[in-house]
Coordinates of C-alpha atoms in Angstrom, one line a residue:
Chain A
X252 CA -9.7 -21.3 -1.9
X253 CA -7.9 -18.0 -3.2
X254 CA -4.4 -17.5 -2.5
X255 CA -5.4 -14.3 -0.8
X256 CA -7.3 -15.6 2.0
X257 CA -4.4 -19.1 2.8
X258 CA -2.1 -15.9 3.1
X259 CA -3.9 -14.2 5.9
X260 CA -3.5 -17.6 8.1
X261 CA -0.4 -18.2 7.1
X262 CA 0.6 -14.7 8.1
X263 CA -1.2 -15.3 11.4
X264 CA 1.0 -17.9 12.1
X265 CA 4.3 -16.5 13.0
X266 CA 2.3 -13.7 15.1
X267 CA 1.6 -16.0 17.4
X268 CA -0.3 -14.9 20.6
X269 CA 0.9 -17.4 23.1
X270 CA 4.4 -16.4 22.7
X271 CA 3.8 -12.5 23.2
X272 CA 1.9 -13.0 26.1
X273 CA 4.6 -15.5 27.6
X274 CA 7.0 -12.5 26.7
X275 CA 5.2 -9.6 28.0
X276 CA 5.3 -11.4 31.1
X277 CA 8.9 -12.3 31.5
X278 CA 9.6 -8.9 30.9
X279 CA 7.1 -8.2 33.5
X280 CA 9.1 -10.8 35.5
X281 CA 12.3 -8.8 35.2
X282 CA 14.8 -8.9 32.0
X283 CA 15.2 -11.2 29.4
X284 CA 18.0 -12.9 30.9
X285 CA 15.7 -14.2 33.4
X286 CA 13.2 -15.9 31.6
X287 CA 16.2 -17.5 29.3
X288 CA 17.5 -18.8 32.1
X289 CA 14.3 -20.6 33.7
X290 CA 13.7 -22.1 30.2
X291 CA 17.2 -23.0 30.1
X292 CA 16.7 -24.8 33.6
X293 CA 13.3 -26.5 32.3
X294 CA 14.8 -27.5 29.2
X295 CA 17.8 -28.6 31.2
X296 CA 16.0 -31.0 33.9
X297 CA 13.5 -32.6 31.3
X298 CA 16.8 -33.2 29.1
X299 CA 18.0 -34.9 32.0
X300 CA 14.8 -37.2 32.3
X301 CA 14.9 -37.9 29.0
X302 CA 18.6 -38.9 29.1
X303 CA 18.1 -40.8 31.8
X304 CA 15.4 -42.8 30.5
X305 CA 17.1 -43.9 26.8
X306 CA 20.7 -43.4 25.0
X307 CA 20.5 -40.2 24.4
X308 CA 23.2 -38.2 25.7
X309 CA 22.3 -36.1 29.3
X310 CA 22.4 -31.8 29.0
X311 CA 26.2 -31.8 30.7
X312 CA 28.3 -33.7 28.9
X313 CA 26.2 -32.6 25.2
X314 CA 27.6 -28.9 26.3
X315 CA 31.5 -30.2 26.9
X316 CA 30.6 -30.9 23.3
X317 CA 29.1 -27.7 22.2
X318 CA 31.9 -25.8 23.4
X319 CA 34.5 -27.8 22.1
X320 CA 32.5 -27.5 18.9
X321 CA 32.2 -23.5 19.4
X322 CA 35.6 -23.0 19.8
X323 CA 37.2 -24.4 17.2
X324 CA 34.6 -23.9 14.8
X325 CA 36.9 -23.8 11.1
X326 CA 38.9 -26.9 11.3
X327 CA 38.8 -28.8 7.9
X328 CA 40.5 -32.4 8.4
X329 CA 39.5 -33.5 5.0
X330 CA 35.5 -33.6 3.2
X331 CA 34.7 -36.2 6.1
X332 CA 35.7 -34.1 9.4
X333 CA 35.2 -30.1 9.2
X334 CA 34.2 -27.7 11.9
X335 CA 30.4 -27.3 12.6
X336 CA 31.4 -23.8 11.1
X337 CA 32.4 -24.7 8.1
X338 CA 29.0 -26.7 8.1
X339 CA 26.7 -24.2 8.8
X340 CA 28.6 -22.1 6.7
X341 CA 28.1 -24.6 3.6
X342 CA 24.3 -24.6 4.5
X343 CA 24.0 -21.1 5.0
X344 CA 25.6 -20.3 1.1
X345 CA 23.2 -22.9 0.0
X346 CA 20.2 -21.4 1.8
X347 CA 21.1 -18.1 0.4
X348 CA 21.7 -19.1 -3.1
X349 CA 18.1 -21.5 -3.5
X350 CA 16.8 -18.2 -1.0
X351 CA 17.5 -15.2 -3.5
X352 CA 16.7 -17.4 -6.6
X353 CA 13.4 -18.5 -5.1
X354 CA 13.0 -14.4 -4.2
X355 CA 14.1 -13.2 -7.7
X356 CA 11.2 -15.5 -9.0
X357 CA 8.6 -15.5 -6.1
X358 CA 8.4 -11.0 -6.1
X359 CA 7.7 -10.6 -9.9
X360 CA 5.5 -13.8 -9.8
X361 CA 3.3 -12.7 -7.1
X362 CA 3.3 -8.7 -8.3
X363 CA 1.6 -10.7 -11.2
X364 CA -0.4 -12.8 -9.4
X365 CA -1.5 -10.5 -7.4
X366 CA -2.5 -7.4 -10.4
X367 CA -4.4 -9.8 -12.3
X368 CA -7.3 -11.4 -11.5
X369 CA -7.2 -13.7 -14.7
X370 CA -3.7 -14.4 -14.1
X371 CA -4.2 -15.3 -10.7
X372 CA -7.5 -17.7 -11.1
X373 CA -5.5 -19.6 -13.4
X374 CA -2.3 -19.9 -11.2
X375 CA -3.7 -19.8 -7.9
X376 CA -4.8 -23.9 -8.9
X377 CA -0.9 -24.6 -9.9
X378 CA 0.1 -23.0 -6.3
X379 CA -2.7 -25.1 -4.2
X380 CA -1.0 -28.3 -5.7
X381 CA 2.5 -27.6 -5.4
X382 CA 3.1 -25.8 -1.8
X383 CA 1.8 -28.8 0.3
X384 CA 4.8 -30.9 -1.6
X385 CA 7.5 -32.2 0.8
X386 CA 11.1 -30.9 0.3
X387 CA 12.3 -34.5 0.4
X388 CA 10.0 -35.3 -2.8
X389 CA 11.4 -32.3 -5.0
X390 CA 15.0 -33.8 -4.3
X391 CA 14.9 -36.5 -6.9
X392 CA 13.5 -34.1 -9.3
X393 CA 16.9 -31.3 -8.5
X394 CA 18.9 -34.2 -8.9
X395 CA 17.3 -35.5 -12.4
X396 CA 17.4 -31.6 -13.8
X397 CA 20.4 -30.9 -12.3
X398 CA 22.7 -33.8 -11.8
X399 CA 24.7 -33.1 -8.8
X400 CA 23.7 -33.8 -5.1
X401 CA 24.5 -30.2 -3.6
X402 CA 23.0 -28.7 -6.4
X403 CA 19.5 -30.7 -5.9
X404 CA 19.7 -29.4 -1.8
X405 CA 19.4 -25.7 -3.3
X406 CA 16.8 -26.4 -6.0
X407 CA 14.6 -27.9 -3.0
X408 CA 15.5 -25.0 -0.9
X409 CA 14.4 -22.6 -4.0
X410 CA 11.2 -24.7 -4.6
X411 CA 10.4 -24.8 -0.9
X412 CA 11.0 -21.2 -0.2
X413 CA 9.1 -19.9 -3.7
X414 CA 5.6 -20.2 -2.2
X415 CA 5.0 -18.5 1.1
X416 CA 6.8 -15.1 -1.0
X417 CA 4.7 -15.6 -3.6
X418 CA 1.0 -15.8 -2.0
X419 CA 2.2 -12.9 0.4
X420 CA 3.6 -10.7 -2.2
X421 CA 0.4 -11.4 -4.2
X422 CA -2.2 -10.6 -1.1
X423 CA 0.0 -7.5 -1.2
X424 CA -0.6 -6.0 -4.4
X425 CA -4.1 -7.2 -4.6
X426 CA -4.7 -5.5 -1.3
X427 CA -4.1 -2.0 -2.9
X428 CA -6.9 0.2 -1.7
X429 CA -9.1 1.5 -4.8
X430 CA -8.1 5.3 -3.4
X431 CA -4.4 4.8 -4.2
X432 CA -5.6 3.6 -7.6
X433 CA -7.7 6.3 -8.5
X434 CA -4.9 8.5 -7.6
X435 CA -2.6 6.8 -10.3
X436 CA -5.2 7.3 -12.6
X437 CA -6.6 10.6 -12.2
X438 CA -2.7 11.7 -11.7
X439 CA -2.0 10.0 -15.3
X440 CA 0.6 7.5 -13.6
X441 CA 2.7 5.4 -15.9
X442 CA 2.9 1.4 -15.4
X443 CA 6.6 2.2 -14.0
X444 CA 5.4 4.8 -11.7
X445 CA 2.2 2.8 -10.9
X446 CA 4.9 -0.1 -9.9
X447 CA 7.6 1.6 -8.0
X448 CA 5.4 4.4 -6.2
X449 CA 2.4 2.8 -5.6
X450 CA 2.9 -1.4 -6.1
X451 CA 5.7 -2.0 -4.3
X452 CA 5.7 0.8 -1.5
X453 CA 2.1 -0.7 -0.7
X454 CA 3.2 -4.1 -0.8
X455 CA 6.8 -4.4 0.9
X456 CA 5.8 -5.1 4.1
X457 CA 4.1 -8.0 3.1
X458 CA 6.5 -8.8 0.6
X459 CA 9.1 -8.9 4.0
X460 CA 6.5 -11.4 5.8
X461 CA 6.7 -13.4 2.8
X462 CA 10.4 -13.8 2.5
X463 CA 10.8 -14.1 6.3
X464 CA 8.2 -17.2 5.8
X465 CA 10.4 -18.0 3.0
X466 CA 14.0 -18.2 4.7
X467 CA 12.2 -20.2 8.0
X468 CA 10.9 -22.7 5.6
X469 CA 14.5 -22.7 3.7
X470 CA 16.2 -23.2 6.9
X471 CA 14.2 -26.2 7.7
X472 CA 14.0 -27.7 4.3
X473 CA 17.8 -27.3 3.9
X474 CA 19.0 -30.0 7.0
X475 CA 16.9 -32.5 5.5
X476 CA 18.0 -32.0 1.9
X477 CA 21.5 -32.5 3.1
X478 CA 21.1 -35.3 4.9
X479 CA 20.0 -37.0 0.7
X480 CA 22.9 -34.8 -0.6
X481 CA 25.4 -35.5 1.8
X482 CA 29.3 -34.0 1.1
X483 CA 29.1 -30.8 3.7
X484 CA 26.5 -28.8 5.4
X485 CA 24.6 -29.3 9.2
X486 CA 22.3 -31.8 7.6
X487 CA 25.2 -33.8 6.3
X488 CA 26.8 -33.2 9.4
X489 CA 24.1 -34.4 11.6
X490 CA 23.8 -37.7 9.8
X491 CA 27.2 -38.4 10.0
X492 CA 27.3 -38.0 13.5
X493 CA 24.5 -40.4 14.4
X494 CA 25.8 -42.5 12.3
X495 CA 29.3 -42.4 14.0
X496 CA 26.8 -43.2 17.4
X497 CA 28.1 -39.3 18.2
X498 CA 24.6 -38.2 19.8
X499 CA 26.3 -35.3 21.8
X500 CA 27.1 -33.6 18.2
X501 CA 23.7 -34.4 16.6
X502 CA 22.3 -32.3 19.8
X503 CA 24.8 -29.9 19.8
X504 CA 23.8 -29.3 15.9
X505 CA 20.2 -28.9 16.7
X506 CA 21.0 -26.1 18.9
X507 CA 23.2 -24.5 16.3
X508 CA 20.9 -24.7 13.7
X509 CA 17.8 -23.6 15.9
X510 CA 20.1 -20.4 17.1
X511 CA 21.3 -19.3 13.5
X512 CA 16.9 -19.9 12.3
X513 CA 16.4 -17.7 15.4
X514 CA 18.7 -15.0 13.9
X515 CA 17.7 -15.4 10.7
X516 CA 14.2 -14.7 11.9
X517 CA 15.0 -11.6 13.7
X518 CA 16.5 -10.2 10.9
X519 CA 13.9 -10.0 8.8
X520 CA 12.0 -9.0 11.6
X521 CA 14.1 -5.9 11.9
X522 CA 13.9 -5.6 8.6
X523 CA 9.9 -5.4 8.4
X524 CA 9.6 -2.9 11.0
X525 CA 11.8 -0.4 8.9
X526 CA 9.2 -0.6 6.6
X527 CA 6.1 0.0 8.2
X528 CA 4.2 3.1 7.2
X529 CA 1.1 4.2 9.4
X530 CA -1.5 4.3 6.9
X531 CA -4.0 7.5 7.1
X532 CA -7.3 7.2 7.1
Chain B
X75 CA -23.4 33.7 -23.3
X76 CA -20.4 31.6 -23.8
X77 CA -20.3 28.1 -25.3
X78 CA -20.4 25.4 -22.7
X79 CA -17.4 24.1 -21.5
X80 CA -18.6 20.8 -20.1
X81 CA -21.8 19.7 -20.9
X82 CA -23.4 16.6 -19.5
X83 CA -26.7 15.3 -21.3
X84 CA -29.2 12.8 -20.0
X85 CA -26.4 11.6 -17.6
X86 CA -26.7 8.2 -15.5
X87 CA -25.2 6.0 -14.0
X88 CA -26.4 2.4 -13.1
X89 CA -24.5 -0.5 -10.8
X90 CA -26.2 -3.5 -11.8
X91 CA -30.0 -3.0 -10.9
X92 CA -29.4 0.4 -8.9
X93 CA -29.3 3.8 -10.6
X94 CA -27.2 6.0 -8.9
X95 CA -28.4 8.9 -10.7
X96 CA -30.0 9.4 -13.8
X97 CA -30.9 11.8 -16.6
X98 CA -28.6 14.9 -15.7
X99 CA -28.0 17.8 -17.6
X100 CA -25.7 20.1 -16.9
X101 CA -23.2 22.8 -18.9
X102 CA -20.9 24.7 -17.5
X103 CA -19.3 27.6 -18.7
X104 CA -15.5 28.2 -18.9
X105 CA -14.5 29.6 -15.6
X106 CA -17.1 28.9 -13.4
X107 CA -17.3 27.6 -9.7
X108 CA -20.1 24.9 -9.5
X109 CA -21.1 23.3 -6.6
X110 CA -23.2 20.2 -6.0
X111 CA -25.5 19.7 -3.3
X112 CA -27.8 17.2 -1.9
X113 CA -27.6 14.7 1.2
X114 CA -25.8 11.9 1.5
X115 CA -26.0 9.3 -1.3
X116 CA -27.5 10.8 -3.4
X117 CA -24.5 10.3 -6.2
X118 CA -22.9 13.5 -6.1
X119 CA -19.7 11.8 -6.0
X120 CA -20.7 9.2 -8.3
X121 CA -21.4 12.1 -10.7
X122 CA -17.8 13.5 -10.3
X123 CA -16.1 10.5 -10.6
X124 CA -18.3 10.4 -14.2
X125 CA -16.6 13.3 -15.1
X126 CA -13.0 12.5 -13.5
X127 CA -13.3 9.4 -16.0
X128 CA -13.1 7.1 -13.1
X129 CA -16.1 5.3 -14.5
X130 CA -18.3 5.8 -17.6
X131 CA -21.9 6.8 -17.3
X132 CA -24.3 3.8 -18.7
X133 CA -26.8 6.5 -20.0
X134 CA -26.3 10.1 -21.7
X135 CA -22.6 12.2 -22.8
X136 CA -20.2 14.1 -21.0
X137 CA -18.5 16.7 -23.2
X138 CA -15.5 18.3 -21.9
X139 CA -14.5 21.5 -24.7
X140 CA -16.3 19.8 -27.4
X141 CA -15.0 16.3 -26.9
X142 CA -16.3 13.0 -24.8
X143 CA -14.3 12.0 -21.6
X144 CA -13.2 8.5 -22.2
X145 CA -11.1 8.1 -19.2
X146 CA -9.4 10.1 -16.6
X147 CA -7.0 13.2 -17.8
X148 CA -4.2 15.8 -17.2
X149 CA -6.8 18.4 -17.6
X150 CA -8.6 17.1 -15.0
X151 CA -7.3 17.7 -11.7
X152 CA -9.1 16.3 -8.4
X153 CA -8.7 16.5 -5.0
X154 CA -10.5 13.0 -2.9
X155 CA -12.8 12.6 -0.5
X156 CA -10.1 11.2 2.0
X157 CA -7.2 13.4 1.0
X158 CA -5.7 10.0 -0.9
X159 CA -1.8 11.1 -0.5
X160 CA 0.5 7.9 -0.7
X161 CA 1.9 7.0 2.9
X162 CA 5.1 6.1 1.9
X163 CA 5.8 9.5 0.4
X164 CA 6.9 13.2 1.5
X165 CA 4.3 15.9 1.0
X166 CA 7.2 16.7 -1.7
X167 CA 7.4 13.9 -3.4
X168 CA 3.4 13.4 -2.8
X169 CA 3.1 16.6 -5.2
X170 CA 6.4 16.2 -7.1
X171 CA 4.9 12.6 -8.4
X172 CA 1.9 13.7 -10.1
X173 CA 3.5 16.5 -11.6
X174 CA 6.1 14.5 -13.1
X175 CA 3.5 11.9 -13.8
X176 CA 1.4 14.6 -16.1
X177 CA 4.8 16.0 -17.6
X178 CA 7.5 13.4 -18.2
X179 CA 10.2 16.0 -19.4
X180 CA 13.6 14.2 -18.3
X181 CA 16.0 17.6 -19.2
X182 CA 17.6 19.3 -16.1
X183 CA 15.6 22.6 -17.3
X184 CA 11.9 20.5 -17.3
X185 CA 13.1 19.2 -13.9
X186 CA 13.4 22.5 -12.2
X187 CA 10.2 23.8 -14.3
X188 CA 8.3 21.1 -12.4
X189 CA 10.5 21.3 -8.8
X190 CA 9.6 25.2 -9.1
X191 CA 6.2 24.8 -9.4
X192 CA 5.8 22.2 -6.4
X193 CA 7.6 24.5 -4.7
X194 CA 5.5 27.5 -5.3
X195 CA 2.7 25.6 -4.8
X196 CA 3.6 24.2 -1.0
X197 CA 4.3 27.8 -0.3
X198 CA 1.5 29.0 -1.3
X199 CA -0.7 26.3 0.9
X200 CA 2.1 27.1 3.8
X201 CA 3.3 23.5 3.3
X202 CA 7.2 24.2 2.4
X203 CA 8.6 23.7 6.1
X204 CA 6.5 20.7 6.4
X205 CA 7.8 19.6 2.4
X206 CA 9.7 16.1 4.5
X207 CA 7.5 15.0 6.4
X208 CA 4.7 12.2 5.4
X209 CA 1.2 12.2 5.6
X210 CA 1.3 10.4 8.4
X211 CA 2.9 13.3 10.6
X212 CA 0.4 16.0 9.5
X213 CA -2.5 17.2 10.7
X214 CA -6.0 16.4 8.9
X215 CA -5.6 20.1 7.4
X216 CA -2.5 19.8 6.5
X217 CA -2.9 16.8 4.4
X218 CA -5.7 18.6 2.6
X219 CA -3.5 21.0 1.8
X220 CA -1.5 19.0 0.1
X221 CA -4.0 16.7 -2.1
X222 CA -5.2 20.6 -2.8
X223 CA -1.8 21.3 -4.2
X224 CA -1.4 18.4 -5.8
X225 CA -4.4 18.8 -7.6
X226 CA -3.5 22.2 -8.7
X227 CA 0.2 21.3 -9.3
X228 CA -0.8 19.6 -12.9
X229 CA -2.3 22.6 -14.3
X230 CA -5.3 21.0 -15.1
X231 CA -7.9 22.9 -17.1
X232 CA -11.0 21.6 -14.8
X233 CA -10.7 21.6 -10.9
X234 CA -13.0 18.9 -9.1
X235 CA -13.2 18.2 -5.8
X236 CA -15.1 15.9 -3.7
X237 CA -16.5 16.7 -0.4
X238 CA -12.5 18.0 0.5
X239 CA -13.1 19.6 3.5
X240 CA -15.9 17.5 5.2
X241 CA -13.3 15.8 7.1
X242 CA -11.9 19.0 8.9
X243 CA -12.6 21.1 11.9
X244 CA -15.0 24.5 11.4
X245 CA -11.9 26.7 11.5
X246 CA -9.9 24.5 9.1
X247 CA -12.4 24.6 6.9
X248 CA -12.9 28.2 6.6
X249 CA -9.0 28.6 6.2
X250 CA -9.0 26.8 3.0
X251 CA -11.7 27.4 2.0
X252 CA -10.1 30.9 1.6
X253 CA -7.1 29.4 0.3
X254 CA -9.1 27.3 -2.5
X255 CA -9.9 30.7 -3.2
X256 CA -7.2 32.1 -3.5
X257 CA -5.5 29.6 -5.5
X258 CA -8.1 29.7 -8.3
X259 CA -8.3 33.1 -8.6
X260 CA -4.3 33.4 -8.7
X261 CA -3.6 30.3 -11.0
X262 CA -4.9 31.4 -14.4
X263 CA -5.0 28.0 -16.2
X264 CA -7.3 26.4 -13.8
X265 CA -10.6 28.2 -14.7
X266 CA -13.0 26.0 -13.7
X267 CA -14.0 24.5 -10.4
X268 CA -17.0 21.5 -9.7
X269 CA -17.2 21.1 -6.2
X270 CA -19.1 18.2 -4.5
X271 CA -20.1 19.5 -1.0
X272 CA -22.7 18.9 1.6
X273 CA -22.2 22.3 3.4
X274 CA -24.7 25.6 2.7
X275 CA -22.4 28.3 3.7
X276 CA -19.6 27.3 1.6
X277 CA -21.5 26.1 -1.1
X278 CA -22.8 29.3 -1.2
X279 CA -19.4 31.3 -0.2
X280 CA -17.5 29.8 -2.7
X281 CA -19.6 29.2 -6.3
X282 CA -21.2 30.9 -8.9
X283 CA -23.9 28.5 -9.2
X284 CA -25.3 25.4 -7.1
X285 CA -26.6 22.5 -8.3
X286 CA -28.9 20.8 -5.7
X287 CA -29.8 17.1 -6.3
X288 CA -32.2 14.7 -5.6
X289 CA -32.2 11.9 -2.8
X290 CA -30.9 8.8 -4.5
X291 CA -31.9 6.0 -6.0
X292 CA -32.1 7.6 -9.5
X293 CA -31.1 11.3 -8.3
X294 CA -31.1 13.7 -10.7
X295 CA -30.7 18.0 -10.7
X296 CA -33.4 19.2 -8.3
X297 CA -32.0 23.0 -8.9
X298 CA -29.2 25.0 -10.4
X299 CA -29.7 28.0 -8.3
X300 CA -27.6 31.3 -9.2
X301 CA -25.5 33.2 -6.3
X302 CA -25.9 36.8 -6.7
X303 CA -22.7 37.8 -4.7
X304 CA -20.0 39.9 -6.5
X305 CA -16.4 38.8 -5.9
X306 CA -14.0 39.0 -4.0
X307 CA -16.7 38.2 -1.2
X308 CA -15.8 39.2 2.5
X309 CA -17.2 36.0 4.6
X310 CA -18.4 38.5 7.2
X311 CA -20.3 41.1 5.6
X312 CA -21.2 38.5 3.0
X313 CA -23.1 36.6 5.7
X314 CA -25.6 39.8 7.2
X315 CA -26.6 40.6 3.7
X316 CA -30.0 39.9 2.5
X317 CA -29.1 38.0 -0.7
X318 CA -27.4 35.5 1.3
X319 CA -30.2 34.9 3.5
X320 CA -32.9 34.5 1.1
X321 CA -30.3 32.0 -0.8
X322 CA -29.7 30.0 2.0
X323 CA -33.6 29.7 3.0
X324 CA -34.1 28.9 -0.2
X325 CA -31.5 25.9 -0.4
X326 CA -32.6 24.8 3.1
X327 CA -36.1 24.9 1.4
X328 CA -35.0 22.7 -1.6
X329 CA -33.2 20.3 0.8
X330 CA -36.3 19.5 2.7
X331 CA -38.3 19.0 0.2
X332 CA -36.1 16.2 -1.6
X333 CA -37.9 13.5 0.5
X334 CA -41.2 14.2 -1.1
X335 CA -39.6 15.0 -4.6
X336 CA -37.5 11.7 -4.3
X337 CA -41.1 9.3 -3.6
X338 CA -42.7 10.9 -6.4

C-alpha cells in the first residue's frame, strides 16, 4: 500500500459520478432553482414522515426556528446563550486555525514525502496507522499536551485535517513527469528553482484537492470535538440544545453547518480551477 | 585535422540485461553538424542522453574538450523529443528560466544582459508577440520554437537535439529547419550541433556528417558518411544535384540493410 495509489481513490471520491449526472440533468430540467426546490419538497415530505412517526420536530415549525435563529444571528446573553452566529463563528476560527497549522505542516511534509523515495517508504507506514484514527480519540491526547478544552478541538481539527494534504501533495510531486526533470537538469536548475518553477507549479492542483479534502474533513471533525470541549462553537451548541430537549435548534444547526461545509467546499473548488494548466503533450 | 572535440570510445549503454547500444566510437570536431540516423529504437536517443549527462554509459568514455561528462551542463544545450516547456509558464519565462538558471547574476545590469538575450532570441524564432502566451496556446511549431530558443538562450558550447521536429507538419519542418540554420550559423558560441533524426532529407540538408546506426539490441555505428554539399545550401537546387542523390541512395541502402547487419 503506497500513499500514492490511497490518494488516487481518495481523490475519486469527491468527483463523484452520481452527483454530476443528477446535475447535468436538472440543468437539463431547467435551472438550478428547480431541482433545489424538488429536493427541498422530498426532503420536506420525508421530514414530515419521519416527524410524524417519533419526537423529532416536523420541517414547519424547525424553519420558524431557523429564521428566528437567521435573523438575529449575534446575540451574546452570557457563555451559555449566544447567537448560532457567534457559534459558527467560534467553529469557523477554530477550523481555520487547526486548518492552516495542519496546511503549514501537511505542504512541506508531503513535498518531502513525495521527492523521496526513502523518505517516503519509511513514512508512508507512520501515515497508514495514523489517518484511520478517529477525531474523538486524538481529543484526550490535545487535551493532555495542551491542557485546555478549546485548544484540544483545534489540535484534533489539525490532526484530522494533516493527512488527506499530505498524501495528495505527496502523489503530486512524485507524479512529476521525467521530461520536466530532465529539463531542470539539462537547464542546470537550482533546488529553489527546481521547487518553485517546477515542484509546486506541477503539484498545486493537487495540493488544492488535498486541502479541500482537508477543510471537509475539518469541518466534520470540528462539531464533534466541540461537543467534548464544550464552552462555544455549533458542536457545543448542538449539544446544548438536545440537552435543553430543543430539537428544532439541533436541526436547524445541522442545516447551518451543512450550508457553511457546502461553501467551504465550493471555494476551494473555485480555487482549483484557477489553477489548472492544460498540460501539452 | 583538428583535435576532437567530443570523443566517445567503446560507448554503451546497458538497462539491466538489455544493451541499448554498445561499443561506439565517435569524435567530433569543433564546429560540426552531426546527425544520427537509424530506425526506431535503435538508441539514438539513448546515445544523446549519454552525452547530455542524463545517464552514464555502463561501458566506454565520453570526452567533451578533453574532459569526461559526469552529469548534465551549461555547455550543453538540448532541445527534447516533446518540446518539454513547463505549462505553467510564458514562452518568456519558459526561456528567461533557463537562462537565469545557467547565469545566476542578481545585478540590474546581468538582468537586462539575460532579458536582452531572451529577447533577441524570441525575435529571431518570430516568438516576441507570442512572448505571454503558454505552451498550451501555441501551435506544435511554435512550441518548438521555443525549446529551440531555449536551448540556444544558454550559450551552450554543444547543441543536441533529439528528433525536434518529428512531431511537426512537412512545412513546419522545413521552416525551422532553416531557422536551426540560421541560428547556428548566426550565434558564434554554439559551434557544434548533434542531431538525432529519423528523416533523410534533413539529415542530409542540415549536417556535415551522418552517423547511421544499427537496429537495436546492442546498436552500434553502422556508417559515418560524409556530405559533400558546400554551404549555404539552397534546399531546391540542393535537391536535383547529383551528390545528393547518390547520398541519399546510399543512406536508403544502409538503412535496409540494418536488418541483416543487426542478426549477424
Amino acid at each position: 500500500m503506497s500513499i500514492v495509489t490511497d490518494t488516487t481513490r481518495s481523490r475519486e471520491r469527491i468527483v463523484i459520478p452520481g452527483l454530476r449526472g443528477l446535475r447535468s440533468g436538472a440543468l437539463a430540467l431547467g435551472s438550478g432553482a428547480v431541482s433545489l426546490a424538488g429536493a427541498a419538497a422530498i426532503l420536506g415530505v420525508l421530514w414530515a414522515i419521519a416527524a410524524w412517526q417519533s419526537e423529532l420536530p416536523g420541517p414547519i415549525s424547525t424553519m420558524g426556528t431557523f429564521w428566528r435563529l437567521l435573523r438575529d444571528p449575534f446575540y451574546d446573553n452570557g457563555p451559555n446563550d449566544k447567537g448560532i452566529g457567534l457559534q459558527l463563528l467560534a467553529s469557523l476560527q477554530r477550523v481555520f486555525t487547526g486548518f492552516a497549522l495542519s496546511a503549514l505542516v501537511a505542504i512541506p511534509l508531503g513535498v518531502l514525502l513525495g521527492s523521496n523515495r526513502i523518505v517516503r517508504r519509511f513514512f508512508d507506514p507512520v501515515v497508514q496507522v495514523l489517518k484511520p484514527v478517529s477525531p474523538l480519540a486524538w481529543f484526550p491526547i490535545g487535551l493532555v499536551v495542551l491542557q485546555s478544552q478549546p485548544n484540544a478541538a483545534v489540535f484534533v481539527v489539525f490532526i484530522c485535517s494533516l493527512w488527506p494534504t499530505v498524501i495528495n501533495t505527496a502523489a503530486g510531486v512524485s507524479s512529476i513527469p521525467e521530461s520536466h526533470k530532465n529539463v531542470a537538469r539539462v537547464f542546470q536548475f537550482n533546488a529553489w528553482k527546481y521547487l518553485t518553477r517546477i515542484v509546486l507549479p506541477h503539484s498545486l492542483p493537487y495540493i488544492i484537492t488535498g486541502l479541500r479534502l482537508s477543510m471537509g474533513v475539518a469541518w466534520l471533525v470540528i462539531v464533534a470535538a466541540e461537543m467534548l470541549s464544550g464552552s462555544a462553537g455549533v458542536g457545543f451548541y448542538v449539544w446544548d440544545s438536545y440537552n435543553a430537549s430543543n430539537f428544532e435548534a439541533v436541526l436547524s444547526a445541522i442545516l447551518f453547518i451543512g450550508i457553511i461545509g457546502l461553501a467551504l467546499d465550493r471555494l476551494f473548488a473555485g480555487a482549483g480551477s484557477l489553477f489548472s494548466y492544460p498540460e501539452v503533450a | 585535422m583538428t583535435a576532437p572535440y567530443l570523443e566517445l570510445r567503446g560507448v554503451g549503454q546497458s538497462f539491466g540485461k538489455y544493451t541499448a547500444v554498445a561499443g561506439i566510437d565517435l569524435s567530433v570536431t569543433r564546429g560540426e553538424f552531426v546527425t544520427l540516423i537509424g530506425h526506431s529504437g535503435c538508441g539514438k536517443s539513448t546515445l544523446l542522453n549519454l552525452i547530455a549527462g542524463l545517464g552514464k554509459p555502463t561501458a566506454g568514455s565520453i570526452e567533451l574538450d578533453g574532459k569526461p561528462i559526469s552529469g548534465p551542463g551549461a555547455d550543453r544545450g538540448m532541445v527534447f523529443q516533446n518540446h518539454s516547456l513547463l505549462p505553467w509558464l510564458s514562452v518568456y519565462a519558459n526561456v528567461y528560466e533557463a537562462v537565469d538558471a545557467v547565469f545566476p547574476g542578481r545585478r540590474p545590469q546581468e538582468k537586462q544582459v539575460k532579458r536582452d538575450r531572451v529577447e533577441r532570441l524570441l525575435r529571431v524564432v518570430g516568438l516576441w508577440e507570442h512572448r505571454d502566451k503558454r505552451p498550451g496556446e501555441l501551435s506544435g511549431g511554435m512550441r518548438q520554437r521555443t525549446a529551440v530558443a531555449r536551448a540556444f538562450a544558454i550559450v551552450p558550447r554543444v547543441l543536441l537535439l533529439d528528433e525536434p521536429f518529428g512531431a511537426l507538419d512537412a512545412l513546419t519542418r522545413t521552416s525551422l529547419q532553416d531557422e536551426l540554420i540560421n541560428l547556428w550559423s548566426f550565434d558564434q558560441a554554439t559551434e557544434t550541433v548533434l542531431m538525432v533524426t529519423h528523416d533523410i532529407d534533413e539529415a542530409i540538408y542540415l549536417s556535415d556528417r551522418i552517423v547511421v546506426m544499427t537496429n537495436g539490441p546492442r546498436a552500434t555505428v553502422r556508417e559515418v558518411v560524409q556530405v559533400p554539399l558546400a554551404r549555404p545550401r539552397e534546399r531546391h537546387a540542393m535537391l536535383h544535384t547529383a551528390a545528393y542523390a547518390d547520398l541519399k541512395e546510399h543512406l536508403l541502402e544502409l538503412l535496409a540493410e540494418r536488418a541483416v547487419v543487426g542478426a549477424a
